[in-house]
PDB file of C-alpha atoms in Angstrom:
ATOM      1  CA  UNK A   1     101.134 118.763  84.035  1.00 53.00           C
ATOM      2  CA  UNK A   2     102.736 122.160  84.744  1.00 56.00           C
ATOM      3  CA  UNK A   3     106.218 123.268  85.655  1.00 52.00           C
ATOM      4  CA  UNK A   4     106.583 124.897  89.051  1.00 60.00           C
ATOM      5  CA  UNK A   5     104.509 128.030  88.776  1.00 56.00           C
ATOM      6  CA  UNK A   6     105.508 131.655  89.509  1.00 45.00           C
ATOM      7  CA  UNK A   7     103.753 133.273  92.479  1.00 46.00           C
ATOM      8  CA  UNK A   8     101.529 135.455  90.294  1.00 43.00           C
ATOM      9  CA  UNK A   9     100.223 132.579  88.145  1.00 49.00           C
ATOM     10  CA  UNK A  10      96.515 131.850  88.243  1.00 56.00           C
ATOM     11  CA  UNK A  11      95.969 128.523  89.985  1.00 80.00           C
ATOM     12  CA  UNK A  12      92.852 126.475  90.553  1.00 83.00           C
ATOM     13  CA  UNK A  13      94.203 125.587  94.001  1.00 94.00           C
ATOM     14  CA  UNK A  14      94.916 129.175  95.085  1.00 96.00           C
ATOM     15  CA  UNK A  15      94.188 130.071  98.709  1.00 97.00           C
ATOM     16  CA  UNK A  16      91.615 132.737  97.735  1.00 96.00           C
ATOM     17  CA  UNK A  17      89.337 130.165  96.118  1.00 93.00           C
ATOM     18  CA  UNK A  18      85.651 131.184  96.190  1.00 94.00           C
ATOM     19  CA  UNK A  19      83.655 129.377  98.880  1.00 96.00           C
ATOM     20  CA  UNK A  20      79.888 129.079  99.179  1.00 97.00           C
ATOM     21  CA  UNK A  21      77.711 128.760 102.305  1.00 98.00           C
ATOM     22  CA  UNK A  22      77.824 125.196 103.711  1.00 98.00           C
ATOM     23  CA  UNK A  23      80.873 124.491 101.538  1.00 98.00           C
ATOM     24  CA  UNK A  24      84.543 123.905 102.293  1.00 98.00           C
ATOM     25  CA  UNK A  25      88.080 123.921 100.990  1.00 98.00           C
ATOM     26  CA  UNK A  26      91.181 122.335 102.442  1.00 98.00           C
ATOM     27  CA  UNK A  27      94.886 122.031 101.629  1.00 98.00           C
ATOM     28  CA  UNK A  28      96.565 118.847 102.846  1.00 98.00           C
ATOM     29  CA  UNK A  29     100.222 117.922 103.444  1.00 98.00           C
ATOM     30  CA  UNK A  30     101.569 114.652 104.807  1.00 97.00           C
ATOM     31  CA  UNK A  31     105.121 113.371 105.142  1.00 97.00           C
ATOM     32  CA  UNK A  32     107.252 110.659 106.716  1.00 95.00           C
ATOM     33  CA  UNK A  33     110.864 111.108 107.766  1.00 96.00           C
ATOM     34  CA  UNK A  34     113.541 109.395 105.715  1.00 93.00           C
ATOM     35  CA  UNK A  35     114.419 107.158 108.696  1.00 94.00           C
ATOM     36  CA  UNK A  36     110.758 106.227 109.293  1.00 91.00           C
ATOM     37  CA  UNK A  37     110.757 107.473 112.909  1.00 95.00           C
ATOM     38  CA  UNK A  38     108.606 110.571 112.437  1.00 96.00           C
ATOM     39  CA  UNK A  39     105.654 111.776 110.412  1.00 96.00           C
ATOM     40  CA  UNK A  40     103.179 114.609 110.194  1.00 97.00           C
ATOM     41  CA  UNK A  41      99.920 115.718 108.671  1.00 98.00           C
ATOM     42  CA  UNK A  42      98.956 119.372 108.225  1.00 98.00           C
ATOM     43  CA  UNK A  43      95.542 120.411 106.922  1.00 98.00           C
ATOM     44  CA  UNK A  44      94.445 124.026 106.481  1.00 98.00           C
ATOM     45  CA  UNK A  45      90.643 124.074 106.505  1.00 98.00           C
ATOM     46  CA  UNK A  46      88.200 126.741 105.376  1.00 98.00           C
ATOM     47  CA  UNK A  47      84.885 125.305 106.464  1.00 98.00           C
ATOM     48  CA  UNK A  48      86.365 122.748 108.860  1.00 97.00           C
ATOM     49  CA  UNK A  49      84.471 119.691 107.656  1.00 97.00           C
ATOM     50  CA  UNK A  50      85.078 117.720 110.864  1.00 95.00           C
ATOM     51  CA  UNK A  51      84.259 120.584 113.222  1.00 95.00           C
ATOM     52  CA  UNK A  52      81.256 119.963 115.504  1.00 93.00           C
ATOM     53  CA  UNK A  53      80.801 123.746 115.573  1.00 95.00           C
ATOM     54  CA  UNK A  54      80.467 123.998 111.777  1.00 96.00           C
ATOM     55  CA  UNK A  55      78.118 121.051 111.764  1.00 94.00           C
ATOM     56  CA  UNK A  56      75.935 122.749 114.373  1.00 93.00           C
ATOM     57  CA  UNK A  57      75.993 125.989 112.377  1.00 95.00           C
ATOM     58  CA  UNK A  58      74.690 124.120 109.291  1.00 95.00           C
ATOM     59  CA  UNK A  59      71.926 122.360 111.223  1.00 93.00           C
ATOM     60  CA  UNK A  60      68.539 122.442 109.521  1.00 91.00           C
ATOM     61  CA  UNK A  61      70.111 123.521 106.229  1.00 93.00           C
ATOM     62  CA  UNK A  62      71.282 126.895 107.575  1.00 95.00           C
ATOM     63  CA  UNK A  63      73.597 128.739 105.141  1.00 95.00           C
ATOM     64  CA  UNK A  64      76.618 128.803 107.463  1.00 97.00           C
ATOM     65  CA  UNK A  65      79.726 130.639 106.232  1.00 97.00           C
ATOM     66  CA  UNK A  66      82.759 128.334 105.879  1.00 98.00           C
ATOM     67  CA  UNK A  67      85.080 131.266 106.605  1.00 98.00           C
ATOM     68  CA  UNK A  68      83.667 131.365 110.144  1.00 98.00           C
ATOM     69  CA  UNK A  69      85.008 127.838 110.780  1.00 98.00           C
ATOM     70  CA  UNK A  70      88.666 127.634 109.775  1.00 98.00           C
ATOM     71  CA  UNK A  71      91.702 125.956 111.277  1.00 98.00           C
ATOM     72  CA  UNK A  72      95.218 124.657 110.753  1.00 98.00           C
ATOM     73  CA  UNK A  73      95.205 121.050 111.922  1.00 98.00           C
ATOM     74  CA  UNK A  74      98.561 119.501 112.829  1.00 98.00           C
ATOM     75  CA  UNK A  75      99.262 115.890 113.807  1.00 98.00           C
ATOM     76  CA  UNK A  76     102.764 114.702 114.712  1.00 98.00           C
ATOM     77  CA  UNK A  77     103.567 110.977 114.660  1.00 97.00           C
ATOM     78  CA  UNK A  78     106.338 109.231 116.521  1.00 95.00           C
ATOM     79  CA  UNK A  79     108.059 110.723 119.558  1.00 93.00           C
ATOM     80  CA  UNK A  80     107.334 113.476 120.317  1.00 94.00           C
ATOM     81  CA  UNK A  81     103.774 113.375 119.061  1.00 94.00           C
ATOM     82  CA  UNK A  82     101.044 115.986 119.152  1.00 96.00           C
ATOM     83  CA  UNK A  83      97.592 116.994 117.898  1.00 97.00           C
ATOM     84  CA  UNK A  84      96.201 120.504 117.341  1.00 98.00           C
ATOM     85  CA  UNK A  85      92.904 121.425 115.672  1.00 97.00           C
ATOM     86  CA  UNK A  86      91.490 124.749 116.880  1.00 97.00           C
ATOM     87  CA  UNK A  87      88.323 125.899 115.094  1.00 97.00           C
ATOM     88  CA  UNK A  88      88.556 129.688 114.555  1.00 98.00           C
ATOM     89  CA  UNK A  89      86.220 132.476 113.497  1.00 97.00           C
ATOM     90  CA  UNK A  90      86.393 134.551 110.315  1.00 97.00           C
ATOM     91  CA  UNK A  91      88.166 137.318 112.243  1.00 97.00           C
ATOM     92  CA  UNK A  92      91.224 135.002 112.419  1.00 97.00           C
ATOM     93  CA  UNK A  93      91.336 134.506 108.624  1.00 98.00           C
ATOM     94  CA  UNK A  94      93.408 136.455 106.091  1.00 98.00           C
ATOM     95  CA  UNK A  95      94.072 135.169 102.594  1.00 97.00           C
ATOM     96  CA  UNK A  96      95.228 135.938  99.082  1.00 97.00           C
ATOM     97  CA  UNK A  97      96.101 133.701  96.135  1.00 96.00           C
ATOM     98  CA  UNK A  98      99.500 132.827  97.619  1.00 97.00           C
ATOM     99  CA  UNK A  99      98.994 133.357 101.362  1.00 98.00           C
ATOM    100  CA  UNK A 100      96.636 131.742 103.860  1.00 98.00           C
ATOM    101  CA  UNK A 101      96.750 132.941 107.463  1.00 98.00           C
ATOM    102  CA  UNK A 102      94.533 131.285 110.077  1.00 98.00           C
ATOM    103  CA  UNK A 103      95.149 132.667 113.528  1.00 97.00           C
ATOM    104  CA  UNK A 104      98.887 132.583 114.279  1.00 98.00           C
ATOM    105  CA  UNK A 105      99.677 129.940 111.629  1.00 98.00           C
ATOM    106  CA  UNK A 106     100.125 130.447 107.886  1.00 98.00           C
ATOM    107  CA  UNK A 107     100.803 128.812 104.514  1.00 98.00           C
ATOM    108  CA  UNK A 108     102.714 130.693 101.789  1.00 98.00           C
ATOM    109  CA  UNK A 109     103.372 129.590  98.208  1.00 97.00           C
ATOM    110  CA  UNK A 110     106.248 131.430  96.488  1.00 96.00           C
ATOM    111  CA  UNK A 111     106.090 129.624  93.143  1.00 94.00           C
ATOM    112  CA  UNK A 112     108.604 126.890  93.986  1.00 95.00           C
ATOM    113  CA  UNK A 113     107.885 125.916  97.585  1.00 97.00           C
ATOM    114  CA  UNK A 114     105.184 125.935 100.247  1.00 98.00           C
ATOM    115  CA  UNK A 115     106.282 127.393 103.589  1.00 98.00           C
ATOM    116  CA  UNK A 116     104.082 126.540 106.561  1.00 98.00           C
ATOM    117  CA  UNK A 117     104.589 128.456 109.795  1.00 98.00           C
ATOM    118  CA  UNK A 118     102.924 126.816 112.764  1.00 98.00           C
ATOM    119  CA  UNK A 119     101.929 128.306 116.104  1.00 98.00           C
ATOM    120  CA  UNK A 120      99.240 126.127 117.644  1.00 98.00           C
ATOM    121  CA  UNK A 121      98.311 124.589 121.000  1.00 97.00           C
ATOM    122  CA  UNK A 122      97.805 120.840 121.300  1.00 97.00           C
ATOM    123  CA  UNK A 123      94.840 119.019 122.859  1.00 95.00           C
ATOM    124  CA  UNK A 124      93.833 117.375 125.130  1.00 91.00           C
ATOM    125  CA  UNK A 125      97.048 118.296 126.974  1.00 92.00           C
ATOM    126  CA  UNK A 126      97.916 121.897 126.084  1.00 95.00           C
ATOM    127  CA  UNK A 127     101.462 122.296 124.763  1.00 96.00           C
ATOM    128  CA  UNK A 128     102.876 124.758 122.272  1.00 97.00           C
ATOM    129  CA  UNK A 129     103.376 123.420 118.730  1.00 98.00           C
ATOM    130  CA  UNK A 130     105.531 125.953 116.925  1.00 98.00           C
ATOM    131  CA  UNK A 131     107.966 125.952 114.009  1.00 98.00           C
ATOM    132  CA  UNK A 132     108.298 125.766 110.238  1.00 98.00           C
ATOM    133  CA  UNK A 133     107.691 123.144 107.566  1.00 98.00           C
ATOM    134  CA  UNK A 134     108.934 123.704 104.004  1.00 98.00           C
ATOM    135  CA  UNK A 135     107.564 121.548 101.164  1.00 98.00           C
ATOM    136  CA  UNK A 136     109.285 121.495  97.764  1.00 98.00           C
ATOM    137  CA  UNK A 137     107.411 119.819  94.879  1.00 97.00           C
ATOM    138  CA  UNK A 138     109.244 117.958  92.143  1.00 96.00           C
ATOM    139  CA  UNK A 139     106.490 119.174  89.836  1.00 95.00           C
ATOM    140  CA  UNK A 140     102.954 120.540  90.051  1.00 96.00           C
ATOM    141  CA  UNK A 141     100.083 118.628  88.432  1.00 96.00           C
ATOM    142  CA  UNK A 142      97.072 120.378  86.932  1.00 92.00           C
ATOM    143  CA  UNK A 143      94.599 117.480  86.789  1.00 95.00           C
ATOM    144  CA  UNK A 144      91.634 117.578  89.197  1.00 96.00           C
ATOM    145  CA  UNK A 145      88.881 115.008  89.790  1.00 97.00           C
ATOM    146  CA  UNK A 146      85.164 115.121  90.527  1.00 97.00           C
ATOM    147  CA  UNK A 147      84.378 112.804  93.436  1.00 97.00           C
ATOM    148  CA  UNK A 148      80.562 112.690  93.421  1.00 96.00           C
ATOM    149  CA  UNK A 149      77.904 112.238  90.766  1.00 94.00           C
ATOM    150  CA  UNK A 150      76.445 115.758  91.126  1.00 95.00           C
ATOM    151  CA  UNK A 151      79.714 117.678  90.905  1.00 96.00           C
ATOM    152  CA  UNK A 152      79.651 119.081  94.438  1.00 97.00           C
ATOM    153  CA  UNK A 153      83.026 117.664  95.576  1.00 98.00           C
ATOM    154  CA  UNK A 154      86.443 117.816  93.925  1.00 98.00           C
ATOM    155  CA  UNK A 155      90.017 116.726  94.601  1.00 98.00           C
ATOM    156  CA  UNK A 156      93.319 117.842  93.074  1.00 98.00           C
ATOM    157  CA  UNK A 157      96.628 116.051  93.804  1.00 98.00           C
ATOM    158  CA  UNK A 158      98.781 119.176  93.491  1.00 98.00           C
ATOM    159  CA  UNK A 159     102.228 117.753  94.150  1.00 97.00           C
ATOM    160  CA  UNK A 160     102.180 114.030  94.841  1.00 97.00           C
ATOM    161  CA  UNK A 161     105.972 113.911  94.644  1.00 97.00           C
ATOM    162  CA  UNK A 162     107.511 116.402  97.066  1.00 97.00           C
ATOM    163  CA  UNK A 163     110.156 116.653  99.759  1.00 97.00           C
ATOM    164  CA  UNK A 164     109.778 118.272 103.160  1.00 98.00           C
ATOM    165  CA  UNK A 165     112.036 119.859 105.751  1.00 98.00           C
ATOM    166  CA  UNK A 166     110.625 120.041 109.272  1.00 98.00           C
ATOM    167  CA  UNK A 167     112.158 122.489 111.769  1.00 98.00           C
ATOM    168  CA  UNK A 168     110.077 122.752 114.935  1.00 98.00           C
ATOM    169  CA  UNK A 169     111.105 124.753 117.987  1.00 97.00           C
ATOM    170  CA  UNK A 170     108.369 123.316 120.212  1.00 97.00           C
ATOM    171  CA  UNK A 171     108.681 120.413 120.418  1.00 97.00           C
ATOM    172  CA  UNK A 172     112.335 120.495 119.348  1.00 96.00           C
ATOM    173  CA  UNK A 173     112.302 118.397 116.182  1.00 97.00           C
ATOM    174  CA  UNK A 174     114.271 118.338 112.921  1.00 97.00           C
ATOM    175  CA  UNK A 175     113.820 115.903 110.063  1.00 98.00           C
ATOM    176  CA  UNK A 176     113.290 115.589 106.309  1.00 98.00           C
ATOM    177  CA  UNK A 177     111.678 113.091 103.971  1.00 96.00           C
ATOM    178  CA  UNK A 178     109.220 112.481 101.120  1.00 95.00           C
ATOM    179  CA  UNK A 179     105.945 114.417 101.198  1.00 97.00           C
ATOM    180  CA  UNK A 180     102.622 114.893  99.459  1.00 98.00           C
ATOM    181  CA  UNK A 181     100.379 117.965  98.834  1.00 98.00           C
ATOM    182  CA  UNK A 182      96.755 118.060  97.650  1.00 98.00           C
ATOM    183  CA  UNK A 183      93.509 119.999  97.980  1.00 98.00           C
ATOM    184  CA  UNK A 184      89.785 119.225  98.243  1.00 98.00           C
ATOM    185  CA  UNK A 185      86.858 121.584  97.846  1.00 98.00           C
ATOM    186  CA  UNK A 186      83.093 121.334  97.737  1.00 98.00           C
ATOM    187  CA  UNK A 187      79.725 123.056  98.008  1.00 98.00           C
ATOM    188  CA  UNK A 188      77.955 120.686 100.427  1.00 97.00           C
ATOM    189  CA  UNK A 189      78.788 118.784 103.637  1.00 97.00           C
ATOM    190  CA  UNK A 190      80.718 115.556 103.021  1.00 97.00           C
ATOM    191  CA  UNK A 191      78.213 113.477 104.980  1.00 96.00           C
ATOM    192  CA  UNK A 192      75.434 114.627 102.648  1.00 96.00           C
ATOM    193  CA  UNK A 193      76.949 112.911  99.605  1.00 97.00           C
ATOM    194  CA  UNK A 194      79.302 110.192 100.899  1.00 98.00           C
ATOM    195  CA  UNK A 195      78.996 107.153 103.139  1.00 98.00           C
ATOM    196  CA  UNK A 196      82.769 107.037 103.373  1.00 97.00           C
ATOM    197  CA  UNK A 197      86.019 106.709 101.485  1.00 97.00           C
ATOM    198  CA  UNK A 198      89.517 105.301 101.645  1.00 97.00           C
ATOM    199  CA  UNK A 199      92.637 106.842 100.161  1.00 98.00           C
ATOM    200  CA  UNK A 200      96.267 105.794  99.836  1.00 97.00           C
ATOM    201  CA  UNK A 201      99.455 107.287  98.411  1.00 97.00           C
ATOM    202  CA  UNK A 202     102.677 105.339  97.927  1.00 97.00           C
ATOM    203  CA  UNK A 203     105.884 107.117  96.816  1.00 95.00           C
ATOM    204  CA  UNK A 204     108.419 105.116  94.790  1.00 94.00           C
ATOM    205  CA  UNK A 205     111.674 106.090  93.048  1.00 93.00           C
ATOM    206  CA  UNK A 206     110.137 106.791  89.640  1.00 94.00           C
ATOM    207  CA  UNK A 207     106.464 107.506  90.420  1.00 96.00           C
ATOM    208  CA  UNK A 208     103.836 107.834  93.131  1.00 97.00           C
ATOM    209  CA  UNK A 209     100.710 105.664  93.204  1.00 98.00           C
ATOM    210  CA  UNK A 210      97.439 107.112  94.512  1.00 98.00           C
ATOM    211  CA  UNK A 211      94.227 105.198  95.218  1.00 98.00           C
ATOM    212  CA  UNK A 212      90.936 106.960  96.019  1.00 98.00           C
ATOM    213  CA  UNK A 213      87.786 104.879  96.600  1.00 97.00           C
ATOM    214  CA  UNK A 214      84.514 106.614  97.484  1.00 97.00           C
ATOM    215  CA  UNK A 215      81.156 105.159  98.511  1.00 97.00           C
ATOM    216  CA  UNK A 216      78.449 107.644  97.530  1.00 98.00           C
ATOM    217  CA  UNK A 217      75.018 108.097  99.083  1.00 97.00           C
ATOM    218  CA  UNK A 218      73.353 107.748  95.681  1.00 96.00           C
ATOM    219  CA  UNK A 219      74.431 104.084  95.623  1.00 96.00           C
ATOM    220  CA  UNK A 220      77.311 104.487  93.185  1.00 96.00           C
ATOM    221  CA  UNK A 221      81.015 104.035  93.863  1.00 95.00           C
ATOM    222  CA  UNK A 222      84.174 105.567  92.473  1.00 94.00           C
ATOM    223  CA  UNK A 223      87.591 103.899  92.342  1.00 96.00           C
ATOM    224  CA  UNK A 224      90.529 105.987  91.134  1.00 97.00           C
ATOM    225  CA  UNK A 225      93.963 104.449  90.599  1.00 98.00           C
ATOM    226  CA  UNK A 226      96.620 106.914  89.447  1.00 98.00           C
ATOM    227  CA  UNK A 227     100.311 107.006  88.572  1.00 98.00           C
ATOM    228  CA  UNK A 228     101.998 110.382  89.109  1.00 98.00           C
ATOM    229  CA  UNK A 229     105.343 110.599  87.305  1.00 97.00           C
ATOM    230  CA  UNK A 230     108.336 112.712  88.317  1.00 95.00           C
ATOM    231  CA  UNK A 231     107.321 115.397  85.795  1.00 96.00           C
ATOM    232  CA  UNK A 232     103.891 115.686  87.474  1.00 96.00           C
ATOM    233  CA  UNK A 233     101.925 113.919  84.730  1.00 97.00           C
ATOM    234  CA  UNK A 234      98.944 111.956  86.089  1.00 97.00           C
ATOM    235  CA  UNK A 235      97.938 108.712  84.348  1.00 97.00           C
ATOM    236  CA  UNK A 236      95.033 106.388  85.086  1.00 97.00           C
ATOM    237  CA  UNK A 237      95.972 102.762  85.773  1.00 97.00           C
ATOM    238  CA  UNK A 238      93.832  99.691  86.331  1.00 96.00           C
ATOM    239  CA  UNK A 239      92.667  99.478  89.977  1.00 95.00           C
ATOM    240  CA  UNK A 240      94.347  96.505  91.682  1.00 96.00           C
ATOM    241  CA  UNK A 241      92.317  93.889  93.602  1.00 96.00           C
ATOM    242  CA  UNK A 242      90.575  94.855  96.865  1.00 96.00           C
ATOM    243  CA  UNK A 243      92.312  94.135 100.179  1.00 95.00           C
ATOM    244  CA  UNK A 244      90.815  94.293 103.659  1.00 94.00           C
ATOM    245  CA  UNK A 245      93.213  95.466 106.343  1.00 96.00           C
ATOM    246  CA  UNK A 246      92.433  94.792 110.034  1.00 96.00           C
ATOM    247  CA  UNK A 247      89.935  97.147 111.638  1.00 97.00           C
ATOM    248  CA  UNK A 248      91.184  99.762 114.091  1.00 97.00           C
ATOM    249  CA  UNK A 249      90.475  99.704 117.823  1.00 96.00           C
ATOM    250  CA  UNK A 250      87.486 101.946 117.082  1.00 95.00           C
ATOM    251  CA  UNK A 251      86.375  99.269 114.572  1.00 95.00           C
ATOM    252  CA  UNK A 252      86.882 101.504 111.558  1.00 96.00           C
ATOM    253  CA  UNK A 253      87.184  99.421 108.399  1.00 96.00           C
ATOM    254  CA  UNK A 254      90.409  99.876 106.421  1.00 97.00           C
ATOM    255  CA  UNK A 255      89.744  98.735 102.855  1.00 97.00           C
ATOM    256  CA  UNK A 256      92.380  99.351 100.185  1.00 97.00           C
ATOM    257  CA  UNK A 257      93.673  97.843  96.937  1.00 97.00           C
ATOM    258  CA  UNK A 258      97.006  96.159  96.253  1.00 97.00           C
ATOM    259  CA  UNK A 259      98.638  94.059  93.581  1.00 96.00           C
ATOM    260  CA  UNK A 260      98.670  90.428  94.577  1.00 94.00           C
ATOM    261  CA  UNK A 261      95.750  91.077  96.909  1.00 89.00           C
ATOM    262  CA  UNK A 262      97.942  91.572  99.988  1.00 90.00           C
ATOM    263  CA  UNK A 263      98.941  94.515 102.186  1.00 96.00           C
ATOM    264  CA  UNK A 264      99.670  94.941 105.885  1.00 97.00           C
ATOM    265  CA  UNK A 265      99.467  97.663 108.527  1.00 98.00           C
ATOM    266  CA  UNK A 266     102.887  98.829 109.781  1.00 96.00           C
ATOM    267  CA  UNK A 267     101.477 101.228 112.371  1.00 96.00           C
ATOM    268  CA  UNK A 268      98.266 103.085 113.065  1.00 97.00           C
ATOM    269  CA  UNK A 269      98.937 106.829 113.124  1.00 96.00           C
ATOM    270  CA  UNK A 270      95.421 108.050 113.981  1.00 95.00           C
ATOM    271  CA  UNK A 271      92.639 105.888 115.437  1.00 95.00           C
ATOM    272  CA  UNK A 272      89.529 108.034 115.873  1.00 94.00           C
ATOM    273  CA  UNK A 273      85.822 107.105 116.151  1.00 94.00           C
ATOM    274  CA  UNK A 274      85.137 107.893 112.485  1.00 96.00           C
ATOM    275  CA  UNK A 275      88.582 108.123 110.903  1.00 96.00           C
ATOM    276  CA  UNK A 276      91.906 106.302 110.684  1.00 97.00           C
ATOM    277  CA  UNK A 277      95.295 107.115 109.211  1.00 97.00           C
ATOM    278  CA  UNK A 278      97.857 104.335 108.916  1.00 97.00           C
ATOM    279  CA  UNK A 279     101.268 103.508 107.546  1.00 97.00           C
ATOM    280  CA  UNK A 280     101.025 100.343 105.438  1.00 97.00           C
ATOM    281  CA  UNK A 281     103.224  98.117 103.293  1.00 97.00           C
ATOM    282  CA  UNK A 282     101.686  97.403  99.936  1.00 98.00           C
ATOM    283  CA  UNK A 283     102.471  96.576  96.321  1.00 97.00           C
ATOM    284  CA  UNK A 284     101.489  99.044  93.600  1.00 97.00           C
ATOM    285  CA  UNK A 285     102.816  99.813  90.104  1.00 96.00           C
ATOM    286  CA  UNK A 286     104.813  96.578  90.266  1.00 96.00           C
ATOM    287  CA  UNK A 287     106.800  97.628  93.340  1.00 96.00           C
ATOM    288  CA  UNK A 288     106.777  97.127  97.095  1.00 96.00           C
ATOM    289  CA  UNK A 289     106.148 100.428  98.858  1.00 95.00           C
ATOM    290  CA  UNK A 290     105.412 102.113 102.157  1.00 95.00           C
ATOM    291  CA  UNK A 291     102.169 104.057 101.886  1.00 96.00           C
ATOM    292  CA  UNK A 292     100.000 106.433 103.883  1.00 97.00           C
ATOM    293  CA  UNK A 293      96.432 105.140 104.071  1.00 98.00           C
ATOM    294  CA  UNK A 294      93.301 106.786 105.410  1.00 98.00           C
ATOM    295  CA  UNK A 295      89.771 105.547 105.919  1.00 98.00           C
ATOM    296  CA  UNK A 296      86.761 107.743 106.691  1.00 97.00           C
ATOM    297  CA  UNK A 297      83.287 106.700 107.885  1.00 97.00           C
ATOM    298  CA  UNK A 298      80.860 109.567 107.409  1.00 96.00           C
ATOM    299  CA  UNK A 299      78.018 107.530 108.889  1.00 95.00           C
ATOM    300  CA  UNK A 300      80.054 107.439 112.112  1.00 94.00           C
ATOM    301  CA  UNK A 301      80.782 111.176 111.860  1.00 94.00           C
ATOM    302  CA  UNK A 302      77.070 111.957 111.436  1.00 91.00           C
ATOM    303  CA  UNK A 303      76.116 110.030 114.586  1.00 90.00           C
ATOM    304  CA  UNK A 304      74.785 112.321 117.371  1.00 88.00           C
ATOM    305  CA  UNK A 305      77.395 111.003 119.822  1.00 88.00           C
ATOM    306  CA  UNK A 306      80.063 112.917 117.893  1.00 83.00           C
ATOM    307  CA  UNK A 307      78.595 116.206 119.180  1.00 78.00           C
ATOM    308  CA  UNK A 308      79.646 115.171 122.685  1.00 82.00           C
ATOM    309  CA  UNK A 309      83.064 113.763 121.768  1.00 86.00           C
ATOM    310  CA  UNK A 310      84.519 116.115 119.153  1.00 88.00           C
ATOM    311  CA  UNK A 311      84.707 119.390 121.150  1.00 88.00           C
ATOM    312  CA  UNK A 312      87.500 117.828 123.232  1.00 88.00           C
ATOM    313  CA  UNK A 313      89.561 117.336 120.049  1.00 92.00           C
ATOM    314  CA  UNK A 314      88.357 120.423 118.145  1.00 94.00           C
ATOM    315  CA  UNK A 315      88.115 123.329 120.609  1.00 94.00           C
ATOM    316  CA  UNK A 316      86.761 126.737 119.615  1.00 94.00           C
ATOM    317  CA  UNK A 317      87.910 129.884 121.434  1.00 89.00           C
ATOM    318  CA  UNK A 318      85.262 132.170 122.883  1.00 77.00           C
ATOM    319  CA  UNK A 319      86.409 134.991 120.643  1.00 71.00           C
TER     320      UNK A 319
END
């Protein structure tokens, strides 16, 4: 566990992290408003792992550059909603340890807060998505995790306990609430090493619970169950019993774990052919909690039909 770091500090999650051909890095933020009416997810990708264009560039084992497939993905939940995920070329990318600029959007870490400036266009109906999101961590954690057996994929829950202030001009939207910040990075496509995974984070007054369950292509599984305290310390806890939530309309399975073997879906935030994000009620660390849950099927993502469907959700400008 670390205190909030000064801007010049060396960080394993810095935005100028070294990337390798066919690899990726992403920085992830999600939040729900204090009144429960709104939510958002923001993911800054280098090597956009769900881009059909990056997947095509890697076809046949080609050493595609992740920097040539970058984006700032934004999803707004509630009313108004919105979705933006524009795959951009390396010419749109500028980065240093503390600053990541992708096209007109940017992320900046000043040592105590992450400021995200958004200027994107939604799909499939084009509307401007513009404004600022400021995330303030309670503490920054320094513990990272290897997700696969070969050491090609890693995850670091940077600030599981954070607050966020959302101030969008388009659409006009103001709210605040609890938030979460993490990063993933790897040296191979996700679908090469994973069948799928499910993940969940549940903030509570004194701690945040995180569950991360991965099904690997080598036949092994991983099940992480973590308690992140207010000082940022990360402790392993015993994984609770498995729970099967109802499948989405796209028939994506939503497995999770919960104490007492029971959890329920409050609302489905994203229902895609290979991915779901949901708000659930669950019991973890001895407490009832509202959690963000995601489930990913990489077998679905690898299906050839995705080449035809994804360009409508992940456009790529001609230049």
